[in-house]
Coordinates of C-alpha atoms in Angstrom, one line a residue:
X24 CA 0.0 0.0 0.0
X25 CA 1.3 2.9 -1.1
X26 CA 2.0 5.5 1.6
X27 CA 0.4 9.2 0.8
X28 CA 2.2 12.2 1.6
X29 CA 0.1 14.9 3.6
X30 CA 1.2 18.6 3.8
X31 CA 1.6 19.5 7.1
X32 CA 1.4 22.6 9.0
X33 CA 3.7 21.6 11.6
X34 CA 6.1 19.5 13.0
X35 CA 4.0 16.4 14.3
X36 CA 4.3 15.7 17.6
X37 CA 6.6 12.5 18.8
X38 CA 4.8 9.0 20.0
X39 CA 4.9 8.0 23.4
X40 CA 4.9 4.3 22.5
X41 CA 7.6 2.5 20.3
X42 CA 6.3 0.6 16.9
X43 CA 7.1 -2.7 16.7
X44 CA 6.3 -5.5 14.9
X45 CA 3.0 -7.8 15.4
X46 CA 3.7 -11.5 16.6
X47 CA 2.8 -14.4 14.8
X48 CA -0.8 -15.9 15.1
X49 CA -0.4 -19.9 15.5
X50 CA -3.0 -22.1 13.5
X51 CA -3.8 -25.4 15.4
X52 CA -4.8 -27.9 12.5
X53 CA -7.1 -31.0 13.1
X54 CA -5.4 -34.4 12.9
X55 CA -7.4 -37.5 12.1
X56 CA -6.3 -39.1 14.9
X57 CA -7.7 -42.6 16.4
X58 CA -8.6 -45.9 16.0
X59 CA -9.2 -46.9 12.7
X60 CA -8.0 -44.0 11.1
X61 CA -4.7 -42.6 9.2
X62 CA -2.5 -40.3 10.1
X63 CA 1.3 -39.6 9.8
X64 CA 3.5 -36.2 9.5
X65 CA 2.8 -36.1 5.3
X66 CA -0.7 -36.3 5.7
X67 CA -1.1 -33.7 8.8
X68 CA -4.0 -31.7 7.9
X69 CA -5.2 -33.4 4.4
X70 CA -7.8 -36.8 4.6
X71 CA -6.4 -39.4 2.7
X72 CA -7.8 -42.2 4.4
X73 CA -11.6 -43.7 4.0
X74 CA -14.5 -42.6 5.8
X75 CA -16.4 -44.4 8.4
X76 CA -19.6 -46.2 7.9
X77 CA -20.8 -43.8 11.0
X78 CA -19.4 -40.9 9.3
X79 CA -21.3 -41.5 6.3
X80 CA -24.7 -42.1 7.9
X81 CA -23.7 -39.0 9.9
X82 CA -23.0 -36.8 6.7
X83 CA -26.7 -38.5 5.0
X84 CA -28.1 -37.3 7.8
X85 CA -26.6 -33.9 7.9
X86 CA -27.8 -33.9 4.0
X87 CA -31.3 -35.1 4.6
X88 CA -31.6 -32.3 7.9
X89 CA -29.8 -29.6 5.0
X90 CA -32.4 -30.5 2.7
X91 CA -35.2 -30.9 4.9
X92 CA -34.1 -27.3 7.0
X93 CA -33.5 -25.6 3.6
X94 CA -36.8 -27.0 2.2
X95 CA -38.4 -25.6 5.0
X96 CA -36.6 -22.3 5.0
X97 CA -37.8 -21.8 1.4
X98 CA -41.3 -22.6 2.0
X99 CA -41.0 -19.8 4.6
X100 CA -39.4 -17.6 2.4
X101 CA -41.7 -18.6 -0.6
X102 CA -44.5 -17.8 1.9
X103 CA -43.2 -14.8 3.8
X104 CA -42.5 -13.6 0.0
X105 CA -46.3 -14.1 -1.6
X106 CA -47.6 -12.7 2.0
X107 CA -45.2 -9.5 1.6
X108 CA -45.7 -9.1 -2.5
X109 CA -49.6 -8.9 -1.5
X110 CA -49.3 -6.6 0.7
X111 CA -46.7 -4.8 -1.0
X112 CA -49.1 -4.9 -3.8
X113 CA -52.3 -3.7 -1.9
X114 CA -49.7 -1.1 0.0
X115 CA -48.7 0.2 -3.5
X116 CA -52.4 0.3 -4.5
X117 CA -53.7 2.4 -1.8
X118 CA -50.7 4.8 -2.3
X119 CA -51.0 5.1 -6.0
X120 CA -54.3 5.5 -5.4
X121 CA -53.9 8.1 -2.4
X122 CA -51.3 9.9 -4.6
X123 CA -53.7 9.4 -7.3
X124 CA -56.4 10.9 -5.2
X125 CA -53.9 13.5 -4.0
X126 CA -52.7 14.9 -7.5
X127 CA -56.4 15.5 -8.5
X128 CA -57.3 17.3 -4.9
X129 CA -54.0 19.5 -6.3
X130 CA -55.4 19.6 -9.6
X131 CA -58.8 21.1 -8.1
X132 CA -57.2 23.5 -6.2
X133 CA -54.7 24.7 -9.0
X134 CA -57.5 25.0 -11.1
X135 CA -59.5 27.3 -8.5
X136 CA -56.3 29.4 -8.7
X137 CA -55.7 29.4 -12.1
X138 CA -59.0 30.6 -12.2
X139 CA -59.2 33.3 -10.0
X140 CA -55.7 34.6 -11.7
X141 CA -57.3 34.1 -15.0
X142 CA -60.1 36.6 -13.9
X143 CA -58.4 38.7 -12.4
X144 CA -56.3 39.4 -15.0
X145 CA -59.0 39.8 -17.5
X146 CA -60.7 42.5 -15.0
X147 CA -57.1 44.2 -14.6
X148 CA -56.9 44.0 -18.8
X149 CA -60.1 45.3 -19.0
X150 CA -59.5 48.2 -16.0
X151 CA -56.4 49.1 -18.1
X152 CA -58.2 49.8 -21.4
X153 CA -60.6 51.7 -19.5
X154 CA -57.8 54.0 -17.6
X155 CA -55.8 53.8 -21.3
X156 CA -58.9 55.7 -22.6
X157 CA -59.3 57.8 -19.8
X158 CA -56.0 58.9 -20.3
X159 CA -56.6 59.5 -24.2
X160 CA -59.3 62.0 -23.0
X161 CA -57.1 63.8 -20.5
X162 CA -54.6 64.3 -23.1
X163 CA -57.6 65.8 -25.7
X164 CA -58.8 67.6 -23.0
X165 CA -55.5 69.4 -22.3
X166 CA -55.2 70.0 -26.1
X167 CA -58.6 71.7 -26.4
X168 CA -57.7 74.3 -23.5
X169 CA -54.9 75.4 -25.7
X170 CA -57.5 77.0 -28.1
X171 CA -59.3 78.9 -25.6
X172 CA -55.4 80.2 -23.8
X173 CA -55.2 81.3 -27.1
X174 CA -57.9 83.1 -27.5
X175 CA -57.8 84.9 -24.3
X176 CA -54.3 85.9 -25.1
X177 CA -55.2 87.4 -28.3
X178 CA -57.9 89.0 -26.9
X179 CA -55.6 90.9 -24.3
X180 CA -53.4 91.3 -26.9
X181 CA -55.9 93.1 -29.2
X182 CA -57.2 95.2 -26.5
X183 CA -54.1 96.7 -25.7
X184 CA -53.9 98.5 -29.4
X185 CA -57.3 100.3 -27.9
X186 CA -56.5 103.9 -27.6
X187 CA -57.1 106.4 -25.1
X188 CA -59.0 107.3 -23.5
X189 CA -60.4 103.8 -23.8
X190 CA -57.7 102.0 -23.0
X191 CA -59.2 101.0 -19.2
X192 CA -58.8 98.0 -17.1
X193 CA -62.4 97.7 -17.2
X194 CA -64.4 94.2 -16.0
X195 CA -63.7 92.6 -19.4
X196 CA -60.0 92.9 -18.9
X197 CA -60.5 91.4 -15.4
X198 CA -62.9 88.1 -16.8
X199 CA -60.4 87.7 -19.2
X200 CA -57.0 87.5 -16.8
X201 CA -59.7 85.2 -14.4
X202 CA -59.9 82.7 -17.9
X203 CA -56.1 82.9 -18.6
X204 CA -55.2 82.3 -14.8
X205 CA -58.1 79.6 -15.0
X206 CA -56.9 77.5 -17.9
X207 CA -53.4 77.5 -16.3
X208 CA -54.4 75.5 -13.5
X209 CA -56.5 73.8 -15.6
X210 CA -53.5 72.7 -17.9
X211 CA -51.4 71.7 -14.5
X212 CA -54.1 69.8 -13.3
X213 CA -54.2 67.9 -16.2
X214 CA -50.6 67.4 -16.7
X215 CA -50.5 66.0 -13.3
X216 CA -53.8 63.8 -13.5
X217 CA -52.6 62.5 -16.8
X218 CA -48.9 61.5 -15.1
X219 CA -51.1 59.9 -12.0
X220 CA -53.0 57.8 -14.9
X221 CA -49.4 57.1 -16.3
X222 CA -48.5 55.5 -13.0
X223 CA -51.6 53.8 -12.5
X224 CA -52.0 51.8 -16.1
X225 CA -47.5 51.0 -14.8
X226 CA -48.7 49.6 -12.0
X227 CA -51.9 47.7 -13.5
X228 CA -49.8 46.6 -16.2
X229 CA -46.6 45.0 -13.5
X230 CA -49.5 43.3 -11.4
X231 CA -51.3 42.0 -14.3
X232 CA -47.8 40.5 -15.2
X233 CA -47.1 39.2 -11.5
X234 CA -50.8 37.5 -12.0
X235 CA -49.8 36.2 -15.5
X236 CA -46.9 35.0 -14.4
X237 CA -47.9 33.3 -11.2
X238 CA -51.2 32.0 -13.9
X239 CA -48.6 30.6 -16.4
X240 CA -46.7 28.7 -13.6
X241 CA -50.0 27.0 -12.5
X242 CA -50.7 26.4 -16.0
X243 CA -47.5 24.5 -16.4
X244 CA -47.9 22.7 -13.0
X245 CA -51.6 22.1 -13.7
X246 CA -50.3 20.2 -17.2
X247 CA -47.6 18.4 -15.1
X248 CA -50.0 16.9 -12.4
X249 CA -52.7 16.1 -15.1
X250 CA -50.1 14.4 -16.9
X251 CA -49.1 12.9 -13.8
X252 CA -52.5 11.5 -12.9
X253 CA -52.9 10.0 -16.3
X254 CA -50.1 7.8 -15.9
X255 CA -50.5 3.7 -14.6
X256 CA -48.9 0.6 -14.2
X257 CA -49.7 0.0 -17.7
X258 CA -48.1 3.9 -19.0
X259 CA -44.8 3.3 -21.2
X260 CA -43.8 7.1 -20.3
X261 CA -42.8 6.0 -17.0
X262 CA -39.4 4.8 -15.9
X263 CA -37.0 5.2 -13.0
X264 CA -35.3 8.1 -11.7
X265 CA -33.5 7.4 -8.3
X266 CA -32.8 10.9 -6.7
X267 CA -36.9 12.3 -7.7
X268 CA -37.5 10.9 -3.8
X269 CA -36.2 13.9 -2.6
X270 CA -37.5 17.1 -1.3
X271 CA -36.0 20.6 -3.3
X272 CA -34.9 22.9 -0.6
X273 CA -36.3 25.5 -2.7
X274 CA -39.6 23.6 -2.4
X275 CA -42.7 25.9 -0.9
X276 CA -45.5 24.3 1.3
X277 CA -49.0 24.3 0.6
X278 CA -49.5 27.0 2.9
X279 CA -46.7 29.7 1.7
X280 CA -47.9 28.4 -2.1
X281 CA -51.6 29.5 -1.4
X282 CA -50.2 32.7 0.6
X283 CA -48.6 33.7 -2.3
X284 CA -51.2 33.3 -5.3
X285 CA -53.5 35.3 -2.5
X286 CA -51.2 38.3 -2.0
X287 CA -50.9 38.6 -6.0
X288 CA -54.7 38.5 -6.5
X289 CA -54.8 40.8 -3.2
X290 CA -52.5 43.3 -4.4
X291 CA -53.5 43.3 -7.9
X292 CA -57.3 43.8 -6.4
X293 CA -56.2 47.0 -4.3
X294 CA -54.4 48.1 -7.4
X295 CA -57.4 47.3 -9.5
X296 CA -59.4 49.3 -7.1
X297 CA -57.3 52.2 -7.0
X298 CA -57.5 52.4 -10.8
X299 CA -61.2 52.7 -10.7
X300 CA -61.4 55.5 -8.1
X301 CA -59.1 57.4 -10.5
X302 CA -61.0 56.6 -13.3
X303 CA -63.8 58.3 -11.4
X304 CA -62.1 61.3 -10.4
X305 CA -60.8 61.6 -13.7
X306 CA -64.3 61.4 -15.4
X307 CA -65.4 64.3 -12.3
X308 CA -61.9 66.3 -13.2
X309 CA -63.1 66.7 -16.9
X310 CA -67.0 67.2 -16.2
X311 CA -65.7 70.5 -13.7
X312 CA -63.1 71.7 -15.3
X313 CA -65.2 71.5 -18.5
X314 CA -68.2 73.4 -16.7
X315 CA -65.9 75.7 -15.1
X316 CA -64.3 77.1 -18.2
X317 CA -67.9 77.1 -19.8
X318 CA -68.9 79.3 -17.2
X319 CA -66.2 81.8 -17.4
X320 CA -66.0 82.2 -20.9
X321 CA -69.9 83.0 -21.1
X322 CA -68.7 85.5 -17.9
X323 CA -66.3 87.2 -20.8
X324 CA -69.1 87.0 -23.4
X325 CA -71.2 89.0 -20.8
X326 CA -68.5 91.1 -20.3
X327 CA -67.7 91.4 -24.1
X328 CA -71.3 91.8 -24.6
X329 CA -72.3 94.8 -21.9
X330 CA -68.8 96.6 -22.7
X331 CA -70.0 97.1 -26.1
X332 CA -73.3 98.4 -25.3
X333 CA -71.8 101.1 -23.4
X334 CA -69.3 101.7 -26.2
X335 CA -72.7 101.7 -28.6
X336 CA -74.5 103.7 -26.0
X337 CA -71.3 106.3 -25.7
X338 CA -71.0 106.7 -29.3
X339 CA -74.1 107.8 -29.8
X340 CA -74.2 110.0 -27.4
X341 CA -71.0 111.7 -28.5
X342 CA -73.1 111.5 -31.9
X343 CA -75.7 113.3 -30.9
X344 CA -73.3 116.0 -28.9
X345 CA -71.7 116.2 -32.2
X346 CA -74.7 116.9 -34.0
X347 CA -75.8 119.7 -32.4
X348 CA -72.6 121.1 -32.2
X349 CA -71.8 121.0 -35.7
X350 CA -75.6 123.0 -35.8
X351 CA -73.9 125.5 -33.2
X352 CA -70.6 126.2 -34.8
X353 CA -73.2 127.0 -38.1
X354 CA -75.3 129.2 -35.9
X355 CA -72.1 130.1 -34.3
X356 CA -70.5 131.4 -38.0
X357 CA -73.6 133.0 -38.7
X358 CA -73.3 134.7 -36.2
X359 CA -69.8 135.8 -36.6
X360 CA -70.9 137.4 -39.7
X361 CA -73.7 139.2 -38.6
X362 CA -71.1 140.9 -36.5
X363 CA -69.1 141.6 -38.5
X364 CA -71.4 143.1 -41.0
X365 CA -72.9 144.7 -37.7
X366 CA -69.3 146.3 -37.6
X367 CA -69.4 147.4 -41.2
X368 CA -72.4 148.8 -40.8
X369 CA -71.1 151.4 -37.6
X370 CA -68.0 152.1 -39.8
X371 CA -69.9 154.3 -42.5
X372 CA -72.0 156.4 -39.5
X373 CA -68.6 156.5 -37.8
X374 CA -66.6 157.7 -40.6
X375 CA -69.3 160.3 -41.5
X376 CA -70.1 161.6 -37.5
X377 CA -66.1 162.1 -37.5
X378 CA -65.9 163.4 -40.6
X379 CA -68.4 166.4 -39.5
X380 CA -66.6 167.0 -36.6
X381 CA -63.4 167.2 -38.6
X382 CA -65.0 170.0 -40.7
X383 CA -66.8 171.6 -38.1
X384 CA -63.4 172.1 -36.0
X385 CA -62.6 174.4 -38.8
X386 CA -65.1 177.1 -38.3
X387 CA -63.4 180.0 -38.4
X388 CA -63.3 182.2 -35.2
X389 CA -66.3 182.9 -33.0
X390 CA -68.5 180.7 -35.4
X391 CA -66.3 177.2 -33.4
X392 CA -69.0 177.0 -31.3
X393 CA -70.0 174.4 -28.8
X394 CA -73.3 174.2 -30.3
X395 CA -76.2 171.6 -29.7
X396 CA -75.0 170.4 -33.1
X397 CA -71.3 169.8 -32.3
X398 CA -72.9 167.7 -28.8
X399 CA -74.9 165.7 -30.5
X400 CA -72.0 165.1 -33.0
X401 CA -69.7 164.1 -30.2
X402 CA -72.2 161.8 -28.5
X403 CA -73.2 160.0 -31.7
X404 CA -69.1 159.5 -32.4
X405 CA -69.4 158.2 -28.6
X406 CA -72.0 156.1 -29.2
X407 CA -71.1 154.6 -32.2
X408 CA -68.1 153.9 -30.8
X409 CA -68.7 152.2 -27.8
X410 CA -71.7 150.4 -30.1
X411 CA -68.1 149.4 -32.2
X412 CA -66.1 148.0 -28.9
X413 CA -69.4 146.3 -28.2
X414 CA -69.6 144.3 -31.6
X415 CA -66.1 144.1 -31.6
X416 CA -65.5 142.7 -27.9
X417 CA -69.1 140.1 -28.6
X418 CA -66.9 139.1 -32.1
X419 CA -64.3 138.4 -30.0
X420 CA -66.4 136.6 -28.1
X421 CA -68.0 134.6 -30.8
X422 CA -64.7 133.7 -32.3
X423 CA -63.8 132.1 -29.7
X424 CA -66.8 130.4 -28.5
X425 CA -66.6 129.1 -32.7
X426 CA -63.0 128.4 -31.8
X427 CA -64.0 126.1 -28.9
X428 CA -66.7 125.0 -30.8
X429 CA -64.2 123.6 -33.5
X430 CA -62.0 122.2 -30.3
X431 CA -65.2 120.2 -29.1
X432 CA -65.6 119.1 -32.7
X433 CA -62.9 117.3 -33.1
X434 CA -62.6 116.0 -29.7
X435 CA -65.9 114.6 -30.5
X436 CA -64.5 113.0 -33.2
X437 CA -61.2 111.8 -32.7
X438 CA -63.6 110.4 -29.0
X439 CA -66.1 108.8 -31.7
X440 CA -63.4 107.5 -33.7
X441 CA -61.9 105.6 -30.8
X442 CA -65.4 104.6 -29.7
X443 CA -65.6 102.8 -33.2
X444 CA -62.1 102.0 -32.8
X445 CA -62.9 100.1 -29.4
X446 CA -66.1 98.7 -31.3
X447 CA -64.1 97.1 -33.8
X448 CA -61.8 95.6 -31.6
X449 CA -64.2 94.0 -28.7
X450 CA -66.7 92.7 -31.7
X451 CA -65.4 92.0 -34.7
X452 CA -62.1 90.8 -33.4
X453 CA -62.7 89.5 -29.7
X454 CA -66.5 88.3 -30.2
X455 CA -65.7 87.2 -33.1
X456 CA -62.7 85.0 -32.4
X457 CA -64.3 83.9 -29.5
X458 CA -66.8 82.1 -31.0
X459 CA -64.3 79.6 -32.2
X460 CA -64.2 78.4 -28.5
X461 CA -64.5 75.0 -28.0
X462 CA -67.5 72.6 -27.2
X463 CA -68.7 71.2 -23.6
X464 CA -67.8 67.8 -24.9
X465 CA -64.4 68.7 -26.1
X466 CA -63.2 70.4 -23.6
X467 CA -64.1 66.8 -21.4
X468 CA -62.2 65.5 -24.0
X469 CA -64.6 63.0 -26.1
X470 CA -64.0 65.0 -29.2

């Protein structure tokens, strides 16, 4: 025997007893020894000689006790055997038939499972589609409030190129910054309703997976033990495998295998659940954010609407003031002229009441007399000219009442022209492009 070297760590320690070798083992061998018998030193150990008439009934009847003892034996053997193959039979039976009986019990339940998975993922599929359209109409819904942003911008945006005096932040102004402010929050709201709906259809879609999963792996196991129940004494698909007798460490129990296929259908319930009550906030999210903008753009329209009556009301008015002062600054020119003809006329009286006095002033000596004549001469020069700063001072007058006249004219005017101005812009470019604003329904998002 071949000695085998082992590495060692350290020096072994030394033996306390000596080896040595073993002493011989001494063999006593029998000698047929006796009377009537052979023996000598070459034969020690061998028979050579005959055997005795007593030793050869004594080996017949070892033979016939051999064969009688050995017949024996076998018919207890042959009987123990029959007894234990029947009831290794019957014991095999009852277990195939327990197992038998077993497999379809597993069978039953797997199917119960596989069932319940099977539903529950065709009411998660089905939950899905329904929050995949939901989402759908979030997303139309956020694009149809881009249209009415836009039009509220562009309706600030044409209001500011009204022009003064009009240019007032009047209620419509206000309704309007209420709508723009409105659809913002609108927008974010949807943005972040539409990312919870995102999440939600993730999650339905990794639970209807765990359930599909967990379905597929009773499938499979549902196939194996039907094809496992199938099989007999009789089946030619069976044969031996040794090490199947064994338990997999990795092996679950009935208890931790029905806990599990529970907290799938459990979790995928809650989630399931949890995607409906979104789906029904969503569906109330659109119906009030559809009303609500509804509502504020007929408070604009109302706005829109009684801004331009006053504007219609205000024009005419300025209208009418500029009717009748268009007939004053004619009266008022007529007038001017009058005076001044009134003025022409006091020139010639003037010129000829001077023109006496001029001569008169050259009477010669005693004959410059302050006569009634030369008074009444002087007074008439008086009054006609103070008749003359009169006229004058009420031309001056009526100049400048024309003058102002004129001034209101045109203020009226360049006022009725921004009137019209303001008009145009509140309702043939506001009203107008408002009535482009979306419908009920697709601002809920089904159009």
């Amino acid at each position: 025997m071949a000695q085998t070297d082992v590495l060692l760590t350290k020096e072994p320690a030394p033996q306390s007893i000596q080896a040595c070798e073993l002493p011989h083992k001494e063999y006593d061998v029998a000698c047929n020894t006796g009377a009537y018998t052979s023996s000598g030193l070459a034969t020690a150990g061998f028979r050579t000689a005959k055997y005795l008439m007593d030793e050869w009934f004594q080996n017949c009847y070892a033979r016939y006790h051999q064969a009688f003892a050995d017949r024996d034996n076998s018919e207890r053997q042959r009987h123990e055997s029959r007894q234990l193959a029947a009831e290794t039979e019957a014991l095999a039976q009852r277990t195939q038939q327990d197992s038998t009986r077993k497999v379809g019990e597993r069978l039953e339940d797997m199917h119960c499972w596989k069932s319940e998975l099977q539903r529950e993922i065709d009411e998660l599929s089905a939950e899905t589609e329904l929050m995949r359209a939901q989402k759908r109409r979030l997303e139309r819904a956020l694009d149809a409030t881009a249209v009415p942003f836009s039009i509220a911008t562009d309706n600030l945006q044409c209001r500011e190129r009204r022009q003064h005096p009009d240019l007032v932040r009047d209620y419509v102004e206000v309704e309007l910054l209420k709508e723009t402010e409105l659809i913002r929050n609108i927008q974010e709201l949807l943005k972040r309703t539409i990312s919870q709906a995102v999440g939600q259809i993730r999650l339905n879609w990794e639970y209807k997976e765990t359930c599909e999963m967990d379905w597929s792996n009773k499938v499979e196991a549902y196939n194996i033990d039907e094809t496992c129940s199938r099989y007999n004494n009789e089946s030619t698909q069976v044969q031996f495998y040794p090490h199947s007798g064994k338990f997999e460490e990795s092996a679950s129990t009935p208890e931790t295998w029905a806990k599990f296929t529970q907290d799938n259908l459990l979790r995928a319930e809650r989630e399931r659940l949890a995607s409906v009550n979104l789906r029904k906030l969503i569906d109330c999210i659109l119906r009030d954010t559809a009303e609500d903008l509804r509502l504020q753009c007929d408070a604009v329209n109302m706005a829109f609407s009684r801004r331009c009556e006053e504007l219609d009301d205000a024009r005419h008015k300025l209208q009418y003031h500029l009717q009748k002062t268009l007939r004053e600054i004619t009266d008022q020119e007529h007038q001017v002229a009058a005076l001044k003809q009134a003025i022409k006329d006091k020139e010639a009286p003037l010129r000829v009441a001077q023109t006496r006095l001029y001569q008169r002033s050259h009477r010669p000596n005693v004959e410059l007399c302050r006569d009634a004549a030369q008074f009444r001469l002087l007074s008439e020069v008086e009054e006609l000219t103070m008749s003359l700063n009169s006229l004058k001072e009420k031309l001056q007058d009526a100049e400048q009442a024309l003058r102002n006249l004129e001034d209101t004219r045109m203020s009226l005017e360049k006022d009725i022209a921004v009137k019209t101005n303001s008009l145009f812009i509140d309702r043939q470019k506001c009203m107008a492009h408002r009535s482009r604003y979306p419908s009920v329904l697709q601002l809920a998002g089904y159009q």
